[in-house]
PDB file of C-alpha atoms in Angstrom:
ATOM      1  CA  MET U   1       3.640  10.210 -13.130  1.00 94.00           C
ATOM      2  CA  ARG U   2       2.461   6.844 -11.906  1.00 96.00           C
ATOM      3  CA  ALA U   3       3.065   6.486  -8.167  1.00 96.00           C
ATOM      4  CA  TYR U   4       3.485   3.093  -6.476  1.00 97.00           C
ATOM      5  CA  ARG U   5       3.026   2.084  -2.842  1.00 97.00           C
ATOM      6  CA  PHE U   6       3.181  -1.264  -1.079  1.00 98.00           C
ATOM      7  CA  LEU U   7       0.884  -1.364   1.924  1.00 98.00           C
ATOM      8  CA  THR U   8       1.586  -3.839   4.739  1.00 97.00           C
ATOM      9  CA  GLU U   9      -0.031  -4.678   8.043  1.00 97.00           C
ATOM     10  CA  ASP U  10      -0.803  -7.614  10.313  1.00 97.00           C
ATOM     11  CA  ASP U  11      -3.639  -9.826   9.019  1.00 96.00           C
ATOM     12  CA  THR U  12      -6.384  -7.934  10.856  1.00 96.00           C
ATOM     13  CA  ALA U  13      -9.136  -5.493   9.974  1.00 96.00           C
ATOM     14  CA  ALA U  14      -6.463  -2.764  10.163  1.00 96.00           C
ATOM     15  CA  PHE U  15      -5.023  -4.028   6.869  1.00 97.00           C
ATOM     16  CA  CYS U  16      -8.425  -3.849   5.154  1.00 97.00           C
ATOM     17  CA  HIS U  17      -8.925  -0.327   6.487  1.00 97.00           C
ATOM     18  CA  LYS U  18      -5.480   0.746   5.224  1.00 97.00           C
ATOM     19  CA  VAL U  19      -6.247  -0.543   1.715  1.00 98.00           C
ATOM     20  CA  THR U  20      -9.781   0.899   1.772  1.00 98.00           C
ATOM     21  CA  GLU U  21      -8.420   4.308   2.765  1.00 97.00           C
ATOM     22  CA  ALA U  22      -5.947   4.228  -0.136  1.00 97.00           C
ATOM     23  CA  LEU U  23      -8.739   3.267  -2.558  1.00 97.00           C
ATOM     24  CA  SER U  24     -10.901   6.131  -1.257  1.00 97.00           C
ATOM     25  CA  LYS U  25      -8.021   8.511  -2.074  1.00 96.00           C
ATOM     26  CA  GLY U  26      -7.856   7.379  -5.704  1.00 96.00           C
ATOM     27  CA  TRP U  27      -5.229   4.630  -5.477  1.00 98.00           C
ATOM     28  CA  GLU U  28      -5.941   1.455  -7.499  1.00 98.00           C
ATOM     29  CA  LEU U  29      -5.062  -2.136  -6.670  1.00 98.00           C
ATOM     30  CA  TYR U  30      -2.007  -3.435  -8.507  1.00 98.00           C
ATOM     31  CA  GLY U  31      -1.831  -7.224  -8.505  1.00 98.00           C
ATOM     32  CA  PRO U  32      -3.129  -9.640  -5.891  1.00 98.00           C
ATOM     33  CA  PRO U  33      -2.566  -9.333  -2.132  1.00 97.00           C
ATOM     34  CA  VAL U  34       0.256 -11.344  -0.595  1.00 98.00           C
ATOM     35  CA  TYR U  35       0.538 -13.041   2.787  1.00 96.00           C
ATOM     36  CA  ALA U  36       3.560 -14.142   4.795  1.00 98.00           C
ATOM     37  CA  PHE U  37       4.151 -15.519   8.267  1.00 98.00           C
ATOM     38  CA  ASP U  38       6.241 -13.289  10.551  1.00 97.00           C
ATOM     39  CA  ALA U  39       7.964 -15.959  12.631  1.00 97.00           C
ATOM     40  CA  ALA U  40       9.582 -13.424  14.972  1.00 97.00           C
ATOM     41  CA  ARG U  41       6.165 -12.120  16.026  1.00 96.00           C
ATOM     42  CA  GLY U  42       4.096 -15.253  15.334  1.00 97.00           C
ATOM     43  CA  VAL U  43       1.555 -13.447  13.124  1.00 97.00           C
ATOM     44  CA  MET U  44       0.467 -13.440   9.510  1.00 98.00           C
ATOM     45  CA  ARG U  45       1.273 -10.250   7.563  1.00 98.00           C
ATOM     46  CA  CYS U  46      -0.563  -8.928   4.494  1.00 98.00           C
ATOM     47  CA  GLY U  47       0.661  -6.783   1.643  1.00 98.00           C
ATOM     48  CA  GLN U  48      -1.028  -5.048  -1.282  1.00 98.00           C
ATOM     49  CA  ALA U  49       0.502  -2.937  -4.034  1.00 98.00           C
ATOM     50  CA  VAL U  50      -1.427   0.152  -5.166  1.00 98.00           C
ATOM     51  CA  VAL U  51      -0.794   2.678  -7.940  1.00 98.00           C
ATOM     52  CA  LYS U  52      -2.085   6.153  -8.755  1.00 97.00           C
ATOM     53  CA  GLU U  53      -1.632   8.620 -11.609  1.00 96.00           C
ATOM     54  CA  VAL U  54      -0.566  11.977 -10.142  1.00 94.00           C
ATOM     55  CA  GLU U  55       0.584  15.329 -11.432  1.00 93.00           C
ATOM     56  CA  ALA U  56       3.962  15.386  -9.725  1.00 88.00           C
ATOM     57  CA  VAL U  57       7.609  15.074 -10.595  1.00 90.00           C
ATOM     58  CA  TYR U  58       9.384  12.151  -8.960  1.00 92.00           C
ATOM     59  CA  SER U  59      11.780  12.878  -6.119  1.00 90.00           C
ATOM     60  CA  PRO U  60      13.109  10.483  -3.464  1.00 91.00           C
ATOM     61  CA  ASP U  61      11.762  12.980  -0.903  1.00 92.00           C
ATOM     62  CA  LEU U  62       8.186  12.646  -2.230  1.00 90.00           C
ATOM     63  CA  LYS U  63       5.771  11.522   0.507  1.00 91.00           C
ATOM     64  CA  LEU U  64       3.755   8.897  -1.375  1.00 89.00           C
ATOM     65  CA  GLY U  65       1.145   8.591   1.363  1.00 86.00           C
ATOM     66  CA  SER U  66       0.207  12.237   0.904  1.00 88.00           C
ATOM     67  CA  LEU U  67      -0.602  11.889  -2.818  1.00 89.00           C
TER      68      LEU U  67
END
């Protein structure tokens, strides 16, 4: 099965660390990163889709972060 996650975080080093951690666990980048302004908080937010081939059967209860 191909698993999909969308990682988000404020535009800080924390976002880079979140993506780097996913890559170190075998996830691959899927498309370019995206940025948006969170007007309620006054900060830029980042997002990055990642995918990974796993030996699992899909279930809505599947914890994608643990793959």
